[in-house]
Amino acid sequence: MAETNGKGGLDPITVEVVRNKLEGIANEMQQTLLRSSFSPIVKEGLDASSSLFTIRGETLAQSIAIPIHLATLIPVVQKMLEVFPLTAMRPGDVYCMNDPYLGGTHLPDIALVQPIFFNDRPIAISATMTHHQDVGGMSPGSIPTRATEIFQEGLRLPPLKFRDAGQYNETLVAIIRQNVRIPDAVMGDLNAQLAACNVGARRIAALAADLGDNHALAIFDELLDRSEILTRTALKTIPAGTYRYVDHSDNDGIDLDKGIRIEVAVTVKDGTFHCDFTGSSPQVRGPFNCVPSGSLAAACYAVRAVTDPEIPTNAGCFRPITLELPKGSVVNPLEPAPVNSRTATIKRITGCILGALKEVLPERVPADSSGELVVLAFGGRHEGKPYVTGELIAGGSGAGPHSDGVDVIETDVTNCMNLPVEAMEMDVPIRVHRLALRQDSGGAGRHRGGLGVVKEYEILDGEVAFTYRGERHFYAPQGALGGGEGAKAHAVIHRADGREEVIPSKMMTTLVRGDRIVIETAGGGGNGVPATRDPAAVAIDIADGKVSTAEVHDKYARR
């Protein structure tokens, strides 16, 4: 990686050492957050993130975590600084919010923001965001696919003090506990966020003590400026032009036979990156609208994906980005439109931005990934106590120009993990009968798309409120350079009384003992003409059970 000249006599070696130190602090925050949390969706699914910011609200360093969270924290921190100026902050203050229309993403994602002090002045900010298993609303898990306004989705928190000079805001704590179904778990996860923020505060203060606070602040500015220069230089290597792509989400959870159009025109010119979403669907009735912070997250991820991975990730990387988000559209809805399922839309937005660059950057942009993160929520009572639990289920990634896609892996802006079977079975009366790769789900190609998964659940006790939020049931992931589509997703409920219900991409229903749910996630698109695939690779796929002989004869035979 090319080194820029330091400003103000800064030693470039010291600057690089500090850069690595900052990334180490962010990742230490992340490990503290994950290991201290209560909910399986965080402990096992890793659905939480940590980041450091400058006192101007610019990203200083990020943990290896969830791109949606990391970019959404940018408008969250900026909103906090608007409501609570630096001059009013004191050591021990911690702020929280989750309101999507004030900069957040959706209500389950609660952010904690803590100013970091040294020599009696703020020098940086630590921030965390966690997906909480429940924040109230009309359904356990707070992801109701039938919501028609944000008020049905859970507890809305504007920018508020969570701690005041080290003391809890007991009024706020009482309000939170009173409005969620599993208060101990929610508060446990919030305290894990607090612990992570405290780690960041201690480590940054120690760094400032070693360097001197003015020296540290000068290095922070240098790091952002350097990443901006490197990013703009990398963007200039992309042929200038405007590139377009269109894809669709299945439906909005209410109008089940109506797809949602996502259209983007990506203009790359003179080191800038502009995304215009004119032509996307108007905002929808259901909760698949995406507030601007989500579109920003998608664009930030896309820029990092197509530029040099050695560039340090901070706000400098994001300075070249501009967005055009038509008001009243699915990418910029008007309040109080519901938004809890915005992840599905953000993933489609991300896929469209990358898809627009597929033709001009065939060596960097793979075929479409499954583009779905299936989210399940189960809520009921067991042994006299209420429970809420969730699942995250991945599909396959798109094949690259030189390699097959990866089976059952989260891609793009959702960097979560598949939850192990034991995480659910230990806590709630649900049994997982089957967990297997989904044969023939990867798109055919010279390089095959990654496979989806088959997962089967059985309810063992009581009535269970069930929410299924899926995607790719009706619109398949596309291949690249002649590669085939990935398989569409499919899900069905086998009722204990013998009835069968196909899930139309989204569903809220009640399950009873003996009901089974079988979920098959989408595969990734293939890359390159299938007939050119190495016969040895085809033979290995057959031996591994990833591809059937019928699929080989149908799609891989040389014609």
PDB file of N, CA and C in Angstrom, residues 356-393:
ATOM      1  N   ALA A 356     -24.459  -3.353 -10.429  1.00  0.00           N
ATOM      2  CA  ALA A 356     -24.243  -2.313 -11.435  1.00  0.00           C
ATOM      3  C   ALA A 356     -22.798  -2.292 -11.911  1.00  0.00           C
ATOM      4  N   LEU A 357     -21.880  -2.731 -11.055  1.00  0.00           N
ATOM      5  CA  LEU A 357     -20.458  -2.714 -11.400  1.00  0.00           C
ATOM      6  C   LEU A 357     -19.959  -4.063 -11.909  1.00  0.00           C
ATOM      7  N   LYS A 358     -20.886  -5.026 -12.006  1.00  0.00           N
ATOM      8  CA  LYS A 358     -20.503  -6.389 -12.377  1.00  0.00           C
ATOM      9  C   LYS A 358     -19.837  -6.434 -13.754  1.00  0.00           C
ATOM     10  N   GLU A 359     -20.408  -5.706 -14.693  1.00  0.00           N
ATOM     11  CA  GLU A 359     -19.892  -5.765 -16.066  1.00  0.00           C
ATOM     12  C   GLU A 359     -18.568  -5.037 -16.209  1.00  0.00           C
ATOM     13  N   VAL A 360     -18.429  -3.891 -15.532  1.00  0.00           N
ATOM     14  CA  VAL A 360     -17.227  -3.089 -15.687  1.00  0.00           C
ATOM     15  C   VAL A 360     -16.089  -3.578 -14.793  1.00  0.00           C
ATOM     16  N   LEU A 361     -16.413  -4.342 -13.745  1.00  0.00           N
ATOM     17  CA  LEU A 361     -15.395  -4.885 -12.839  1.00  0.00           C
ATOM     18  C   LEU A 361     -15.580  -6.402 -12.678  1.00  0.00           C
ATOM     19  N   PRO A 362     -15.519  -7.160 -13.767  1.00  0.00           N
ATOM     20  CA  PRO A 362     -15.785  -8.598 -13.670  1.00  0.00           C
ATOM     21  C   PRO A 362     -14.788  -9.353 -12.804  1.00  0.00           C
ATOM     22  N   GLU A 363     -13.590  -8.793 -12.612  1.00  0.00           N
ATOM     23  CA  GLU A 363     -12.587  -9.463 -11.797  1.00  0.00           C
ATOM     24  C   GLU A 363     -12.757  -9.174 -10.312  1.00  0.00           C
ATOM     25  N   ARG A 364     -13.605  -8.232  -9.969  1.00  0.00           N
ATOM     26  CA  ARG A 364     -13.782  -7.869  -8.557  1.00  0.00           C
ATOM     27  C   ARG A 364     -15.169  -8.201  -8.023  1.00  0.00           C
ATOM     28  N   VAL A 365     -16.177  -8.175  -8.907  1.00  0.00           N
ATOM     29  CA  VAL A 365     -17.560  -8.347  -8.451  1.00  0.00           C
ATOM     30  C   VAL A 365     -18.048  -9.742  -8.829  1.00  0.00           C
ATOM     31  N   PRO A 366     -18.464 -10.553  -7.861  1.00  0.00           N
ATOM     32  CA  PRO A 366     -18.941 -11.909  -8.161  1.00  0.00           C
ATOM     33  C   PRO A 366     -20.375 -11.917  -8.672  1.00  0.00           C
ATOM     34  N   ALA A 367     -20.862 -13.099  -8.967  1.00  0.00           N
ATOM     35  CA  ALA A 367     -22.286 -13.274  -9.255  1.00  0.00           C
ATOM     36  C   ALA A 367     -23.099 -12.920  -8.014  1.00  0.00           C
ATOM     37  N   ASP A 368     -24.406 -12.763  -8.210  1.00  0.00           N
ATOM     38  CA  ASP A 368     -25.270 -12.422  -7.076  1.00  0.00           C
ATOM     39  C   ASP A 368     -25.194 -13.494  -5.991  1.00  0.00           C
ATOM     40  N   SER A 369     -25.076 -13.051  -4.757  1.00  0.00           N
ATOM     41  CA  SER A 369     -25.214 -13.968  -3.629  1.00  0.00           C
ATOM     42  C   SER A 369     -26.699 -14.219  -3.364  1.00  0.00           C
ATOM     43  N   SER A 370     -26.969 -15.099  -2.440  1.00  0.00           N
ATOM     44  CA  SER A 370     -28.373 -15.423  -2.157  1.00  0.00           C
ATOM     45  C   SER A 370     -29.166 -14.175  -1.804  1.00  0.00           C
ATOM     46  N   GLY A 371     -28.511 -13.203  -1.204  1.00  0.00           N
ATOM     47  CA  GLY A 371     -29.196 -11.944  -0.924  1.00  0.00           C
ATOM     48  C   GLY A 371     -30.318 -12.081   0.085  1.00  0.00           C
ATOM     49  N   GLU A 372     -30.232 -13.079   0.940  1.00  0.00           N
ATOM     50  CA  GLU A 372     -31.260 -13.216   1.975  1.00  0.00           C
ATOM     51  C   GLU A 372     -30.618 -13.586   3.303  1.00  0.00           C
ATOM     52  N   LEU A 373     -31.128 -12.992   4.350  1.00  0.00           N
ATOM     53  CA  LEU A 373     -30.828 -13.426   5.705  1.00  0.00           C
ATOM     54  C   LEU A 373     -32.173 -13.773   6.321  1.00  0.00           C
ATOM     55  N   VAL A 374     -32.487 -15.080   6.340  1.00  0.00           N
ATOM     56  CA  VAL A 374     -33.759 -15.499   6.921  1.00  0.00           C
ATOM     57  C   VAL A 374     -33.727 -15.220   8.419  1.00  0.00           C
ATOM     58  N   VAL A 375     -34.727 -14.529   8.899  1.00  0.00           N
ATOM     59  CA  VAL A 375     -34.841 -14.246  10.324  1.00  0.00           C
ATOM     60  C   VAL A 375     -36.114 -14.910  10.850  1.00  0.00           C
ATOM     61  N   LEU A 376     -35.962 -15.726  11.873  1.00  0.00           N
ATOM     62  CA  LEU A 376     -37.093 -16.367  12.533  1.00  0.00           C
ATOM     63  C   LEU A 376     -37.208 -15.834  13.950  1.00  0.00           C
ATOM     64  N   ALA A 377     -38.411 -15.672  14.422  1.00  0.00           N
ATOM     65  CA  ALA A 377     -38.648 -15.324  15.822  1.00  0.00           C
ATOM     66  C   ALA A 377     -39.693 -16.269  16.388  1.00  0.00           C
ATOM     67  N   PHE A 378     -39.384 -16.848  17.539  1.00  0.00           N
ATOM     68  CA  PHE A 378     -40.300 -17.738  18.256  1.00  0.00           C
ATOM     69  C   PHE A 378     -40.562 -17.128  19.634  1.00  0.00           C
ATOM     70  N   GLY A 379     -41.808 -17.079  20.029  1.00  0.00           N
ATOM     71  CA  GLY A 379     -42.138 -16.578  21.358  1.00  0.00           C
ATOM     72  C   GLY A 379     -43.226 -17.407  22.002  1.00  0.00           C
ATOM     73  N   GLY A 380     -43.034 -17.792  23.249  1.00  0.00           N
ATOM     74  CA  GLY A 380     -44.032 -18.590  23.950  1.00  0.00           C
ATOM     75  C   GLY A 380     -43.719 -18.654  25.431  1.00  0.00           C
ATOM     76  N   ARG A 381     -44.245 -19.669  26.086  1.00  0.00           N
ATOM     77  CA  ARG A 381     -43.994 -19.897  27.497  1.00  0.00           C
ATOM     78  C   ARG A 381     -43.554 -21.340  27.688  1.00  0.00           C
ATOM     79  N   HIS A 382     -42.605 -21.528  28.588  1.00  0.00           N
ATOM     80  CA  HIS A 382     -42.103 -22.864  28.882  1.00  0.00           C
ATOM     81  C   HIS A 382     -41.793 -22.946  30.365  1.00  0.00           C
ATOM     82  N   GLU A 383     -42.362 -23.947  31.008  1.00  0.00           N
ATOM     83  CA  GLU A 383     -42.193 -24.137  32.453  1.00  0.00           C
ATOM     84  C   GLU A 383     -42.566 -22.865  33.217  1.00  0.00           C
ATOM     85  N   GLY A 384     -43.639 -22.227  32.737  1.00  0.00           N
ATOM     86  CA  GLY A 384     -44.185 -21.070  33.431  1.00  0.00           C
ATOM     87  C   GLY A 384     -43.494 -19.753  33.150  1.00  0.00           C
ATOM     88  N   LYS A 385     -42.476 -19.749  32.296  1.00  0.00           N
ATOM     89  CA  LYS A 385     -41.730 -18.525  32.022  1.00  0.00           C
ATOM     90  C   LYS A 385     -41.829 -18.158  30.542  1.00  0.00           C
ATOM     91  N   PRO A 386     -41.891 -16.850  30.234  1.00  0.00           N
ATOM     92  CA  PRO A 386     -41.921 -16.442  28.830  1.00  0.00           C
ATOM     93  C   PRO A 386     -40.541 -16.579  28.194  1.00  0.00           C
ATOM     94  N   TYR A 387     -40.532 -16.846  26.917  1.00  0.00           N
ATOM     95  CA  TYR A 387     -39.263 -16.852  26.186  1.00  0.00           C
ATOM     96  C   TYR A 387     -39.459 -16.207  24.823  1.00  0.00           C
ATOM     97  N   VAL A 388     -38.392 -15.637  24.329  1.00  0.00           N
ATOM     98  CA  VAL A 388     -38.310 -15.144  22.953  1.00  0.00           C
ATOM     99  C   VAL A 388     -36.944 -15.562  22.429  1.00  0.00           C
ATOM    100  N   THR A 389     -36.928 -16.214  21.302  1.00  0.00           N
ATOM    101  CA  THR A 389     -35.656 -16.601  20.709  1.00  0.00           C
ATOM    102  C   THR A 389     -35.717 -16.394  19.205  1.00  0.00           C
ATOM    103  N   GLY A 390     -34.561 -16.266  18.605  1.00  0.00           N
ATOM    104  CA  GLY A 390     -34.514 -16.011  17.172  1.00  0.00           C
ATOM    105  C   GLY A 390     -33.463 -16.848  16.483  1.00  0.00           C
ATOM    106  N   GLU A 391     -33.563 -16.894  15.169  1.00  0.00           N
ATOM    107  CA  GLU A 391     -32.621 -17.628  14.336  1.00  0.00           C
ATOM    108  C   GLU A 391     -32.222 -16.759  13.154  1.00  0.00           C
ATOM    109  N   LEU A 392     -30.992 -16.892  12.732  1.00  0.00           N
ATOM    110  CA  LEU A 392     -30.492 -16.272  11.506  1.00  0.00           C
ATOM    111  C   LEU A 392     -30.009 -17.389  10.604  1.00  0.00           C
ATOM    112  N   ILE A 393     -30.508 -17.440   9.366  1.00  0.00           N
ATOM    113  CA  ILE A 393     -30.157 -18.545   8.470  1.00  0.00           C
ATOM    114  C   ILE A 393     -29.665 -17.968   7.149  1.00  0.00           C
TER     115      ILE A 393
END
